[in-house]
mmCIF file of N, CA and C in Angstrom:
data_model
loop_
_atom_site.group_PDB
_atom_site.id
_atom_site.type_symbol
_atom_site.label_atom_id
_atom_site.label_comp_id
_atom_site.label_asym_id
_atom_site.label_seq_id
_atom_site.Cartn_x
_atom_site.Cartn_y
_atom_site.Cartn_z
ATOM 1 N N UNK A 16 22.020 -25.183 -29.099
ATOM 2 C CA UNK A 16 22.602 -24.196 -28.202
ATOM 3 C C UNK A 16 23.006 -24.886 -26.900
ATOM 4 N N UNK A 17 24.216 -24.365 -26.631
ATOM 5 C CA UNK A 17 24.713 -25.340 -25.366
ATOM 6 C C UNK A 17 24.299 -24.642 -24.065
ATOM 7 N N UNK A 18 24.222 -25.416 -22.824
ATOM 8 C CA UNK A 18 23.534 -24.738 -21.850
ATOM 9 C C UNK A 18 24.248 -23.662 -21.324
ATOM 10 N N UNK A 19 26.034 -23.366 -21.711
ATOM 11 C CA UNK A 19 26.554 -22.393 -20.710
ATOM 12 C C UNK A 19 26.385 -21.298 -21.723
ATOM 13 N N UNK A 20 25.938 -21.478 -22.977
ATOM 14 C CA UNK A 20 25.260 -20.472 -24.190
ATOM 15 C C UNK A 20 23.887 -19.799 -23.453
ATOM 16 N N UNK A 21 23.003 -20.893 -22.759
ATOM 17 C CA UNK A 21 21.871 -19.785 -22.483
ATOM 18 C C UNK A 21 21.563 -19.204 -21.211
ATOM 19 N N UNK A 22 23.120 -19.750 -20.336
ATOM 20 C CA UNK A 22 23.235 -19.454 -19.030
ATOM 21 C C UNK A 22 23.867 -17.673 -19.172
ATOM 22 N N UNK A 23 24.856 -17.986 -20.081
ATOM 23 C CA UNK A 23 26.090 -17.018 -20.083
ATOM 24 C C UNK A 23 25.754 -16.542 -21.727
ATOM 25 N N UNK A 24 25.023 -15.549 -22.453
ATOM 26 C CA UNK A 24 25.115 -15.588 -23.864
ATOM 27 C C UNK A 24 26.766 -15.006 -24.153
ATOM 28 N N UNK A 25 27.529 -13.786 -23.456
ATOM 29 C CA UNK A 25 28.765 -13.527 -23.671
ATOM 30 C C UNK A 25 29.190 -14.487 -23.224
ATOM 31 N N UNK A 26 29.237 -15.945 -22.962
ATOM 32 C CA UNK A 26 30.459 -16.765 -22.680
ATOM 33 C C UNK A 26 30.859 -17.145 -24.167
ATOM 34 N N UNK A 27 30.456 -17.397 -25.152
ATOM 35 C CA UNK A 27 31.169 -17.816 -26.550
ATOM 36 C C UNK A 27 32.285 -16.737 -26.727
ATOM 37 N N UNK A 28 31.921 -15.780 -26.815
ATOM 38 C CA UNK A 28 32.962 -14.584 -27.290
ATOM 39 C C UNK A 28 34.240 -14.831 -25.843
ATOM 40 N N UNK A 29 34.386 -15.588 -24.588
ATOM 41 C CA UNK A 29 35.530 -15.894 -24.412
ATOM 42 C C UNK A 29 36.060 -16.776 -24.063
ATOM 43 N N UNK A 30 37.547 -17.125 -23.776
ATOM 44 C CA UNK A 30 37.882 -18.108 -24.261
ATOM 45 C C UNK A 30 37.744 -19.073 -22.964
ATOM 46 N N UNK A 31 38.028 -20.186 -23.161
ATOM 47 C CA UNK A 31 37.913 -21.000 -21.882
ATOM 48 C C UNK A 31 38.485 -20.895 -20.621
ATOM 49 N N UNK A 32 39.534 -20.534 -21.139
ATOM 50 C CA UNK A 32 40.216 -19.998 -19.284
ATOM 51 C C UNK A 32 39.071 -18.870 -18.544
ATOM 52 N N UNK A 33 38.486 -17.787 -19.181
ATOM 53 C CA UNK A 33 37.630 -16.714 -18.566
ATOM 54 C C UNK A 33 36.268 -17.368 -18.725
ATOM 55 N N UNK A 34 36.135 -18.186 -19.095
ATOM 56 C CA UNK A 34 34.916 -19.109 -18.801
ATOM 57 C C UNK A 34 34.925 -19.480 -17.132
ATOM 58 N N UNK A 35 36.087 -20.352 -17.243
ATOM 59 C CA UNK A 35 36.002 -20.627 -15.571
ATOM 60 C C UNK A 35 36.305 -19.932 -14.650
ATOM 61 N N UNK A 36 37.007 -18.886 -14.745
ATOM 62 C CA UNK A 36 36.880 -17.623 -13.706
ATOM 63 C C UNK A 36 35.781 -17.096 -13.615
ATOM 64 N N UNK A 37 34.798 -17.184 -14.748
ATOM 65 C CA UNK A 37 33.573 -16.501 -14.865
ATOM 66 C C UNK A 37 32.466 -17.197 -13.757
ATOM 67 N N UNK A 38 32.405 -18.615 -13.895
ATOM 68 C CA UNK A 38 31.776 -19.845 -12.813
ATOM 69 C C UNK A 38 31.987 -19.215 -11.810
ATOM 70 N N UNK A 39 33.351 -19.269 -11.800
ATOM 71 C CA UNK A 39 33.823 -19.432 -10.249
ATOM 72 C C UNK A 39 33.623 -17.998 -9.816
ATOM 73 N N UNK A 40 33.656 -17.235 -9.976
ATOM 74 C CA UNK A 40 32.971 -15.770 -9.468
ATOM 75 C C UNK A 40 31.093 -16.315 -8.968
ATOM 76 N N UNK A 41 30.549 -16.558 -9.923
ATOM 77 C CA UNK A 41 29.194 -16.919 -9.750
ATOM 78 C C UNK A 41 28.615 -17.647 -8.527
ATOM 79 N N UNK A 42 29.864 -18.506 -8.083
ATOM 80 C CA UNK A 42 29.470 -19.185 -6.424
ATOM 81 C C UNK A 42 29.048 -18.730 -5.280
ATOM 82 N N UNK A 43 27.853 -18.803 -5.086
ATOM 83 C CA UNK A 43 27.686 -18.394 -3.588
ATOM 84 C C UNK A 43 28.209 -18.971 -2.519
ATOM 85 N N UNK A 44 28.632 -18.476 -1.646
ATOM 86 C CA UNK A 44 29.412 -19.354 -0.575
ATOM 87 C C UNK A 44 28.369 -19.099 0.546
ATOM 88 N N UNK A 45 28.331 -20.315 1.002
ATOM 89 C CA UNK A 45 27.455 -20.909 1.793
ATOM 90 C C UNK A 45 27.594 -20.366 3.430
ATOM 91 N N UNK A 46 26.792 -19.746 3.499
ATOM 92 C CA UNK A 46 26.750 -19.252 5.151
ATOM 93 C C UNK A 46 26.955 -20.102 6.192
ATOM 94 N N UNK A 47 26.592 -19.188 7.704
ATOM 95 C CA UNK A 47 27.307 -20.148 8.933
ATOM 96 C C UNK A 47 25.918 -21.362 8.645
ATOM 97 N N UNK A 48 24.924 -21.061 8.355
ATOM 98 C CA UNK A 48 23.541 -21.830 9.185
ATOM 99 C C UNK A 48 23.646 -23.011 8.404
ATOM 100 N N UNK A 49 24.271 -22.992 7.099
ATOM 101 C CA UNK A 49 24.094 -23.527 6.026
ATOM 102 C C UNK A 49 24.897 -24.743 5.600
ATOM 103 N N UNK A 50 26.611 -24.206 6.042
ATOM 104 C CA UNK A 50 26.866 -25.266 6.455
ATOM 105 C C UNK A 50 26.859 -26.025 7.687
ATOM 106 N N UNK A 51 26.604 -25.510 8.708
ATOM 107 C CA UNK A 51 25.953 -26.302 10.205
ATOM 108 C C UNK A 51 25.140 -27.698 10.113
ATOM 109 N N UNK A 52 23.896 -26.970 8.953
ATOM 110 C CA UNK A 52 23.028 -28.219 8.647
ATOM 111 C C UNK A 52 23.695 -28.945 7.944
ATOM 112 N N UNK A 53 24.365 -28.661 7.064
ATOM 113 C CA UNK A 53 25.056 -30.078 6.303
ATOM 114 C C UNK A 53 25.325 -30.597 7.220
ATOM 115 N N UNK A 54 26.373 -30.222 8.184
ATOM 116 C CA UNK A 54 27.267 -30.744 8.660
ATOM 117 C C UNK A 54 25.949 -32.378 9.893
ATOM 118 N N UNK A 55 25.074 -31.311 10.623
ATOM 119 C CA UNK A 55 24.189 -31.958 11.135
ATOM 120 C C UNK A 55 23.410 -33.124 11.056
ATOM 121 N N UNK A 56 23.229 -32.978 9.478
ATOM 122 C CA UNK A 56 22.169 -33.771 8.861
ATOM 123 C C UNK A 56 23.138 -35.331 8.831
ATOM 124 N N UNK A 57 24.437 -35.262 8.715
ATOM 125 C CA UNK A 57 25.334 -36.393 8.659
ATOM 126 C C UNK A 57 24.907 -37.757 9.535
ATOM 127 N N UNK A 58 24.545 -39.054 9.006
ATOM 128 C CA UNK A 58 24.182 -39.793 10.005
ATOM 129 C C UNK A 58 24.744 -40.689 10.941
ATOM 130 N N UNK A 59 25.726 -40.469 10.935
ATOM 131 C CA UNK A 59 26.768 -40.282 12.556
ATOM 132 C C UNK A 59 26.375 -39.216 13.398
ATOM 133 N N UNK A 60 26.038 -38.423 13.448
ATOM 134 C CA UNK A 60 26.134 -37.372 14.268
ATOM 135 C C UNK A 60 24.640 -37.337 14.386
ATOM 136 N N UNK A 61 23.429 -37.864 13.882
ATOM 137 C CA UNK A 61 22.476 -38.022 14.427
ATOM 138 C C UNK A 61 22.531 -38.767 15.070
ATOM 139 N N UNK A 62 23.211 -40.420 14.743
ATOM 140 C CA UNK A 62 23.218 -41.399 15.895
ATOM 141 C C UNK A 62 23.694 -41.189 17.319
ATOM 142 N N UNK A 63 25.110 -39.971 17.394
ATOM 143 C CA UNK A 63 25.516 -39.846 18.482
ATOM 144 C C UNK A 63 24.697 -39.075 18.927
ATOM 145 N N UNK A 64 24.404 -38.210 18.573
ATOM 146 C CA UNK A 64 23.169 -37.113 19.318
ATOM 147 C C UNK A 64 21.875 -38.246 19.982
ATOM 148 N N UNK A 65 21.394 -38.845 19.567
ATOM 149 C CA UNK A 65 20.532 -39.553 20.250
ATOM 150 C C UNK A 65 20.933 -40.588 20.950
ATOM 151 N N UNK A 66 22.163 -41.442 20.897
ATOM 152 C CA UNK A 66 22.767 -41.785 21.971
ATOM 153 C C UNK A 66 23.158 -41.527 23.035
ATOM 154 N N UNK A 67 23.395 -39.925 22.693
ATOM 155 C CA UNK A 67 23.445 -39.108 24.248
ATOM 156 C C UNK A 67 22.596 -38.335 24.785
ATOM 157 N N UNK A 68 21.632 -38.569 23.911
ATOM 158 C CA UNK A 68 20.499 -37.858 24.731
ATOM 159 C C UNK A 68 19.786 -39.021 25.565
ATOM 160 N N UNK A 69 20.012 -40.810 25.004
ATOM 161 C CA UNK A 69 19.257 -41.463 25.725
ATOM 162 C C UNK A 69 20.403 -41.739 27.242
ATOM 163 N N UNK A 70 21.385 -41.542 26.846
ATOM 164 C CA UNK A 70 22.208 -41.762 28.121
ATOM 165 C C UNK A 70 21.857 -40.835 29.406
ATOM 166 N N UNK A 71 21.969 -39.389 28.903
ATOM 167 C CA UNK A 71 21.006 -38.327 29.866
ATOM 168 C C UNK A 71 20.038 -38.403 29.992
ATOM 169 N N UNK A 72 19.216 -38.607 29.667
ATOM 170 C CA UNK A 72 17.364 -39.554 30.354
ATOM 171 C C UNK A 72 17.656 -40.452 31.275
ATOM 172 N N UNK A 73 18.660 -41.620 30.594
ATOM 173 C CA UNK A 73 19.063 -42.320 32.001
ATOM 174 C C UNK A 73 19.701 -42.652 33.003
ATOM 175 N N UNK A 74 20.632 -41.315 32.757
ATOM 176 C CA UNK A 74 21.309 -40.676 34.117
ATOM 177 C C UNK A 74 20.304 -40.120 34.773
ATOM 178 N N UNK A 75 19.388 -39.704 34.589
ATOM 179 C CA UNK A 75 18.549 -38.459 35.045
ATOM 180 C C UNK A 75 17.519 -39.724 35.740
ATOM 181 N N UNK A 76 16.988 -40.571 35.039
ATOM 182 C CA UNK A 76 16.148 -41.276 35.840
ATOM 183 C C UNK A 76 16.822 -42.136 36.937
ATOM 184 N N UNK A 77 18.127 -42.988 36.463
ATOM 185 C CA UNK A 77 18.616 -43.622 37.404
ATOM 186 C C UNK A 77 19.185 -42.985 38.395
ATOM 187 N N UNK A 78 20.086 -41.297 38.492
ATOM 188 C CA UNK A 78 20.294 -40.695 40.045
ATOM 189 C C UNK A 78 18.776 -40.252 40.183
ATOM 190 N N UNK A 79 17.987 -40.346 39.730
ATOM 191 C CA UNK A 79 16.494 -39.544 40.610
ATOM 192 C C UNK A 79 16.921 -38.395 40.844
ATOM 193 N N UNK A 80 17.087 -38.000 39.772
ATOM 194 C CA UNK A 80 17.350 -36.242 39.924
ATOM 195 C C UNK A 80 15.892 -35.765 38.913
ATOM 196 N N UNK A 81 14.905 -36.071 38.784
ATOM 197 C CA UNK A 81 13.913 -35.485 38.118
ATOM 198 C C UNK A 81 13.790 -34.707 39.276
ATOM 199 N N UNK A 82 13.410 -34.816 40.114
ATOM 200 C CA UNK A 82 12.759 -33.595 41.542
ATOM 201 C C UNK A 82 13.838 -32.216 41.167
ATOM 202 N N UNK A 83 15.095 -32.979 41.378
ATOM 203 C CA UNK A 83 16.059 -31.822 40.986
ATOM 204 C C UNK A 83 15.425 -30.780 39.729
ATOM 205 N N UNK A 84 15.921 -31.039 38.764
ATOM 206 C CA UNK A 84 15.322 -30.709 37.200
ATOM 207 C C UNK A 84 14.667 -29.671 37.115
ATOM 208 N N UNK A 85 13.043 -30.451 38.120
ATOM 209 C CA UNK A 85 12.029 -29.430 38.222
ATOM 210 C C UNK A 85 12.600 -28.677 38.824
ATOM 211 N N UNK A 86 12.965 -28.542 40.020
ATOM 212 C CA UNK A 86 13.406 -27.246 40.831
ATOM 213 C C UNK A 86 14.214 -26.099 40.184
ATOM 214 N N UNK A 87 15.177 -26.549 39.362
ATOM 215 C CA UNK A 87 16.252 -25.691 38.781
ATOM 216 C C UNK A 87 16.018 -25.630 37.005
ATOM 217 N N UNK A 88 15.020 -25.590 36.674
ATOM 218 C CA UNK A 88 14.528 -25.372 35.242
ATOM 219 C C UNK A 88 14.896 -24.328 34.482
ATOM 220 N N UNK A 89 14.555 -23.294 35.148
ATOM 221 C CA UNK A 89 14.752 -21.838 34.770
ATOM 222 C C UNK A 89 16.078 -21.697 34.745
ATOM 223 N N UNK A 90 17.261 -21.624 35.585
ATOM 224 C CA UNK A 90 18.372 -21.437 35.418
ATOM 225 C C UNK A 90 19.152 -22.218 34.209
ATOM 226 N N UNK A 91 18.683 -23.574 33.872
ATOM 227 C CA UNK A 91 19.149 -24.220 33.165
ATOM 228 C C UNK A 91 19.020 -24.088 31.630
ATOM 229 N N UNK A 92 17.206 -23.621 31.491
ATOM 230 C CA UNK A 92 16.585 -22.680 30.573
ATOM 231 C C UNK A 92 17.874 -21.749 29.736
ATOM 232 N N UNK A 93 18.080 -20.848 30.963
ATOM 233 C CA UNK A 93 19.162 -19.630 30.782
ATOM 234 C C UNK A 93 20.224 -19.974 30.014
ATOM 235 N N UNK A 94 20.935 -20.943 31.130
ATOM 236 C CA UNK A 94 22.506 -21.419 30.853
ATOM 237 C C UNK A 94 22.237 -22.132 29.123
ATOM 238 N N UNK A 95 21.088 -22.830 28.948
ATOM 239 C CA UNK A 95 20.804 -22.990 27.104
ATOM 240 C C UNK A 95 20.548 -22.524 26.336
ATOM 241 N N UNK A 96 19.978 -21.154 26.702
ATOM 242 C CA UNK A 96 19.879 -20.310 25.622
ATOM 243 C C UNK A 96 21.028 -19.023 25.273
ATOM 244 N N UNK A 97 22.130 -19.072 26.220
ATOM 245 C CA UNK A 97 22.975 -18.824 26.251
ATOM 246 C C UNK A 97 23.921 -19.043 24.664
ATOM 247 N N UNK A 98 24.115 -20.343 24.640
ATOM 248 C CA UNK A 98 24.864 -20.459 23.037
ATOM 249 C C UNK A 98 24.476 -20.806 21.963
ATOM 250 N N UNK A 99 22.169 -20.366 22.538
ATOM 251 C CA UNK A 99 21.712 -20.940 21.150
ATOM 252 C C UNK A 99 21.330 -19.338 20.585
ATOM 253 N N UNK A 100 21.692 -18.256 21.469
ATOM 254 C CA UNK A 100 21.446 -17.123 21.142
ATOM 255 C C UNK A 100 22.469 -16.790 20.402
ATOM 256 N N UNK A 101 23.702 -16.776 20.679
ATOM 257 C CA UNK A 101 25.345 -16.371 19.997
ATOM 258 C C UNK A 101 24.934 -17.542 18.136
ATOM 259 N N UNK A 102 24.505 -18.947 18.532
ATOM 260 C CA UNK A 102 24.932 -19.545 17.285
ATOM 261 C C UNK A 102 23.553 -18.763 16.177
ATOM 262 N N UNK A 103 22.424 -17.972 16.858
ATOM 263 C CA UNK A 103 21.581 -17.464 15.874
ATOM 264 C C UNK A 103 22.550 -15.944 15.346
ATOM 265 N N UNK A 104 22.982 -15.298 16.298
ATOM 266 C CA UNK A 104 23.425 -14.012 16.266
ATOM 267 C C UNK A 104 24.195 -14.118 14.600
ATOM 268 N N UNK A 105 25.696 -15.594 14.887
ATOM 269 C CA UNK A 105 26.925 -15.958 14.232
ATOM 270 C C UNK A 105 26.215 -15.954 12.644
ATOM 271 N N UNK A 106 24.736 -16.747 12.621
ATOM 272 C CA UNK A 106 24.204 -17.626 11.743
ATOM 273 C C UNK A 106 23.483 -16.279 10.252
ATOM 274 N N UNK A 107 22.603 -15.484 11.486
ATOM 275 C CA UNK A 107 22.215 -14.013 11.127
ATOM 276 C C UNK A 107 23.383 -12.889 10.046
ATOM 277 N N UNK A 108 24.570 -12.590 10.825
ATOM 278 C CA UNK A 108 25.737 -11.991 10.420
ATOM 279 C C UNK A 108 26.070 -12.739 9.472
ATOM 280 N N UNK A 109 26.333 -14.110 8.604
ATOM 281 C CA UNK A 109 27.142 -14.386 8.292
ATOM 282 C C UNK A 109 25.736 -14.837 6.774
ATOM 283 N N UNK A 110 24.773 -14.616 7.010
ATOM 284 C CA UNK A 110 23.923 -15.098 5.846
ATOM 285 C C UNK A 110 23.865 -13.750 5.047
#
């Protein structure tokens, strides 16, 4: 017994063209979150992500803006959760 026999038992009774319309109906299409992480997991885009995160550590240490930082935390807090709230909202709706 072939496997699209014990996937599909009416797939014998048709013919091959409605076989593959039949697949291709069956696809789930992949949500926002879902492809994000693919896209994320790519290892270019980890390297640049941590390349620029070490560059901002050492902007941050070399102007001596840590004093800054602390002072203005909370606002900055804000201004980041700003488009990590919309990309959960996008991620939510679309799963």
């Amino acid at each position: 017994m072939e496997v699209s026999e014990t996937l599909m038992p009416e797939a014998k009774d048709m013919v091959p063209q409605e076989q593959q319309r039949f697949r291709k109906k069956r696809r789930k299409r992949r949500s926002f979150l879902e492809s994000l992480w693919r896209k994320v997991q790519k290892p270019e885009v980890i390297l640049l992500s941590v390349w620029w995160f070490i560059m901002l550590v050492l902007v941050v240490y070399m102007a001596e803006m840590g004093d800054l930082i602390r002072a203005i935390w909370r606002p900055l807090a804000f201004l980041l959760a700003i488009p990590l709230l919309f990309m959960v909202i996008l991620s939510c709706a679309t799963w």
